[in-house]
Short mmCIF file of C-alpha atoms in Angstrom, two decimals:
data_model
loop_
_atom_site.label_atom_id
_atom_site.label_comp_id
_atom_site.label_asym_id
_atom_site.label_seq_id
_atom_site.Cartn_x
_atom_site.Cartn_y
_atom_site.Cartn_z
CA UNK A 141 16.76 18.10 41.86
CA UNK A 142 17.12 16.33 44.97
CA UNK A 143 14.61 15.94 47.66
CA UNK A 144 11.88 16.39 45.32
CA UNK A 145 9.32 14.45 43.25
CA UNK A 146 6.97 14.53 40.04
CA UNK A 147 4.24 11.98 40.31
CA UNK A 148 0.56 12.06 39.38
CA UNK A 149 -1.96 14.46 41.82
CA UNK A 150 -3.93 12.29 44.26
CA UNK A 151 -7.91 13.02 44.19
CA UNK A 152 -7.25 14.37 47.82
CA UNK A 153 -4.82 16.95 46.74
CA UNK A 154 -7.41 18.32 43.79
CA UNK A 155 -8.40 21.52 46.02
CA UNK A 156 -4.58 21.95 46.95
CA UNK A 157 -3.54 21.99 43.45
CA UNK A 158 -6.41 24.29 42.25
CA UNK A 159 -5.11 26.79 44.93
CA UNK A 160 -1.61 26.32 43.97
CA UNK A 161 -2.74 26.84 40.32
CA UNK A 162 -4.92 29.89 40.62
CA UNK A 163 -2.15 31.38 43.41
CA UNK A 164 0.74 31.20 40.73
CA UNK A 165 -1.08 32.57 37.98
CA UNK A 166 -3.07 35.34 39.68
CA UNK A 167 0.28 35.84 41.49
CA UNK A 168 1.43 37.79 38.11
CA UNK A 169 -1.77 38.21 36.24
CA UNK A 170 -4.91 39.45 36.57
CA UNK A 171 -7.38 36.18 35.84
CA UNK A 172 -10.32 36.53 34.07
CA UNK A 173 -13.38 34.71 36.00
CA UNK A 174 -13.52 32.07 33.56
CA UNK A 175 -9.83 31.32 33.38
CA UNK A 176 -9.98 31.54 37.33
CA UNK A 177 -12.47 28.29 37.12
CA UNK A 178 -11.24 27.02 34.72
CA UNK A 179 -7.52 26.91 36.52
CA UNK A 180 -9.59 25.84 39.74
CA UNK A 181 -11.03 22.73 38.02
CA UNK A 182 -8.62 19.92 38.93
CA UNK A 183 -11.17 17.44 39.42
CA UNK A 184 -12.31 17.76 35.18
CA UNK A 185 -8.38 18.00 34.28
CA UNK A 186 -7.45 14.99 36.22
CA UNK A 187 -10.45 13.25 34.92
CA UNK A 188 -9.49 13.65 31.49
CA UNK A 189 -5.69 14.09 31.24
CA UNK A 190 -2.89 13.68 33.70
CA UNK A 191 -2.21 16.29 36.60
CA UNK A 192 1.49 16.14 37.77
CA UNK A 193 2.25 17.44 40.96
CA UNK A 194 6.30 18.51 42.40
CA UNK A 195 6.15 17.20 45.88
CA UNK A 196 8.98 18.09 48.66
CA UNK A 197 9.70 14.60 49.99
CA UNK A 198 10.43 16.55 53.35
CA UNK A 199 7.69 18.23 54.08
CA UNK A 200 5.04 16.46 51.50
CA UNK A 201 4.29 20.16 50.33
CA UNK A 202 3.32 20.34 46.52
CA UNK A 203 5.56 22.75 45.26
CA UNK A 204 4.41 23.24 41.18
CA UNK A 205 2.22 21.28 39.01
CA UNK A 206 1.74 20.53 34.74
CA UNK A 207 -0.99 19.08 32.58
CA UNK A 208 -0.44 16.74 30.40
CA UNK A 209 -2.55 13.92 28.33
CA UNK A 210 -2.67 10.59 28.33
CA UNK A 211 -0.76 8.62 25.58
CA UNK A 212 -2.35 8.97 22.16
CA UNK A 213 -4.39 12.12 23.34
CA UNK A 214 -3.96 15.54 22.95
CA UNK A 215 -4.87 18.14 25.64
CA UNK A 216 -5.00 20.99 23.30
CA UNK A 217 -5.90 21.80 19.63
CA UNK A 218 -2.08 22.91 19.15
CA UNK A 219 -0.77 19.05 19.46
CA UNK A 220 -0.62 17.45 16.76
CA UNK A 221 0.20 13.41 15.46
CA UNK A 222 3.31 13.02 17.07
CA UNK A 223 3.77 15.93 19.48
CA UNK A 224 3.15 15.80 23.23
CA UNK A 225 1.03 18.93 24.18
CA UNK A 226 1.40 20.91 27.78
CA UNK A 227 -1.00 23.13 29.31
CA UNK A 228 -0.93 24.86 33.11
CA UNK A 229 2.66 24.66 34.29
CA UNK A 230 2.21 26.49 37.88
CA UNK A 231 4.97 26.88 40.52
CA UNK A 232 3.85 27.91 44.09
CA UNK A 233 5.32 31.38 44.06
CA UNK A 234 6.85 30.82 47.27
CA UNK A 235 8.85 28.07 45.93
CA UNK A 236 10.25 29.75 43.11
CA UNK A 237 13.59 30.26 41.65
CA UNK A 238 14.49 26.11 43.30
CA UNK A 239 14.24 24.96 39.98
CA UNK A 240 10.70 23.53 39.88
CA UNK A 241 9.66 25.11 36.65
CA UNK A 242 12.75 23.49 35.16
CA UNK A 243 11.93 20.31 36.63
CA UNK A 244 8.45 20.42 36.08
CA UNK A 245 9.32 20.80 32.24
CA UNK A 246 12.32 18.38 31.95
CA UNK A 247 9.43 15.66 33.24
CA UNK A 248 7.37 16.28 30.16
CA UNK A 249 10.04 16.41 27.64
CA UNK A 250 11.39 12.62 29.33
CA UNK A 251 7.51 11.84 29.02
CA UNK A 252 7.52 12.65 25.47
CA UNK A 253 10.77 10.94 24.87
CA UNK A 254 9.25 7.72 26.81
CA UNK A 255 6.00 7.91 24.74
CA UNK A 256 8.24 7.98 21.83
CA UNK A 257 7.19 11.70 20.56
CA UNK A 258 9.55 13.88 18.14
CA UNK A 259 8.26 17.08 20.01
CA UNK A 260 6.91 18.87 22.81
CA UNK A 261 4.59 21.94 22.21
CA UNK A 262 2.67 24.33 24.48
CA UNK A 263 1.33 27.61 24.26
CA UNK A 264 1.69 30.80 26.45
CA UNK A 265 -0.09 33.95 26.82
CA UNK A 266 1.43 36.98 25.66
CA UNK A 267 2.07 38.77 28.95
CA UNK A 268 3.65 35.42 30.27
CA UNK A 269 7.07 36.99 29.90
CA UNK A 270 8.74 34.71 32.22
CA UNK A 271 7.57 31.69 31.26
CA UNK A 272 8.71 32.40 27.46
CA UNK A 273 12.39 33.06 29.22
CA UNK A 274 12.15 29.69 31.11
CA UNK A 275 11.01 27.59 27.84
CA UNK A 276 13.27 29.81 25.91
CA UNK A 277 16.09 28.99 28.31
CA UNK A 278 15.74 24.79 27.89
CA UNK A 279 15.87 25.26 24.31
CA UNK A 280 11.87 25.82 23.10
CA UNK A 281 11.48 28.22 19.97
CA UNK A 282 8.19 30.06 19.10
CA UNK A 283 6.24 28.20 16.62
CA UNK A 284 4.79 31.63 15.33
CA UNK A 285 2.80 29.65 12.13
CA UNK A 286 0.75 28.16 15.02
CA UNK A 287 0.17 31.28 16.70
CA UNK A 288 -3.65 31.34 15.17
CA UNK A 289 -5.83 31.17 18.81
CA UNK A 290 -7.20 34.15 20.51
CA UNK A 291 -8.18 34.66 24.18
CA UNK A 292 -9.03 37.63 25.99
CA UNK A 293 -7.22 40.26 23.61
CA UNK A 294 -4.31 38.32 22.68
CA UNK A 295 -2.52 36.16 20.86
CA UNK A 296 -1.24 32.91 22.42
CA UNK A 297 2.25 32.31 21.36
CA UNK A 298 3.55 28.35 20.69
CA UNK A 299 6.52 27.48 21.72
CA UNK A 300 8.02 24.11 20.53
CA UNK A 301 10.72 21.47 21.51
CA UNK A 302 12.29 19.36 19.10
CA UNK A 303 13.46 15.68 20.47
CA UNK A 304 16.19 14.89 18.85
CA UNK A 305 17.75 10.59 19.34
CA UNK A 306 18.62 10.52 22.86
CA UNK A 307 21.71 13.09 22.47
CA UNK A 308 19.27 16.31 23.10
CA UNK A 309 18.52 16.77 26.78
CA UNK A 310 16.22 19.54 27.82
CA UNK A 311 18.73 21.84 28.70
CA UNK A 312 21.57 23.18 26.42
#
């Protein structure tokens, strides 16, 4: 997408990103106090992982943002040896439907390829219908034997993305 960036969050955007973060999930879903901190704390996530930010290179406005951890981590318990793991994909709800999710998501899979991983996995809360129809959409499948975790009353599914040589691009 043109006219727009993924790069790593700079410490002075932390509070703009936690905003961002809690405004696109609470956008659609009602947030639990602790998942409302725990969306709001940048500062911890960037600390220990890597925060992505979309940027418009007009305006310098952060349009999304993804989690993801540094090479030879994990940044969940679903990741396993070989796997890169995703957490927190937010979009600015009013910059949605430009592609950022897409974009967003495309970055990680070309991180994982880059890192020389087999496959991408992530999971989603059960409610999170549109999500699963993005991930669904660039070729994810649920990973329902790793659907073991519980929070707040439900299940989180696992989606996964299988990297195949170079041929398999994140869209079909």
């Amino acid at each position: 997408m043109s006219g727009v960036r993924i790069r790593l969050v700079r410490p002075d955007e932390h509070d703009r990103v936690a905003r961002l973060t809690v405004d696109a999930y609470g956008h659609d879903y009602d947030l639990p106090d602790d998942y409302r901190a725990s969306l709001a704390d940048v500062p911890t996530r960037a600390a220990e992982h890597q925060v992505w930010v979309a940027e418009d290179l007009r305006t310098g406005e952060l349009l999304g943002t993804v989690a993801t951890p540094r090479p030879g981590e994990h940044i969940s318990e679903l990741g396993r040896d070989g796997e890169l793991d995703f957490r927190l994909l937010a979009v600015d709800p009013a910059a949605r439907r430009r592609g950022i999710g897409v974009l967003l998501t495309e970055h990680v899979v070309a991180l994982a390829r880059q890192r020389g991983l087999d496959r991408v996995v992530m999971n989603s809360g059960p409610q999170m219908t549109g999500a699963h129809a993005l991930y669904q959409q660039l070729g994810f499948v649920r990973l329902p034997d790793r659907e073991t975790r519980v929070v707040h009353g439900g299940t989180l599914l696992a989606f996964g993305y299988d990297l195949a040589p170079q041929t398999q691009g994140a869209r079909s």
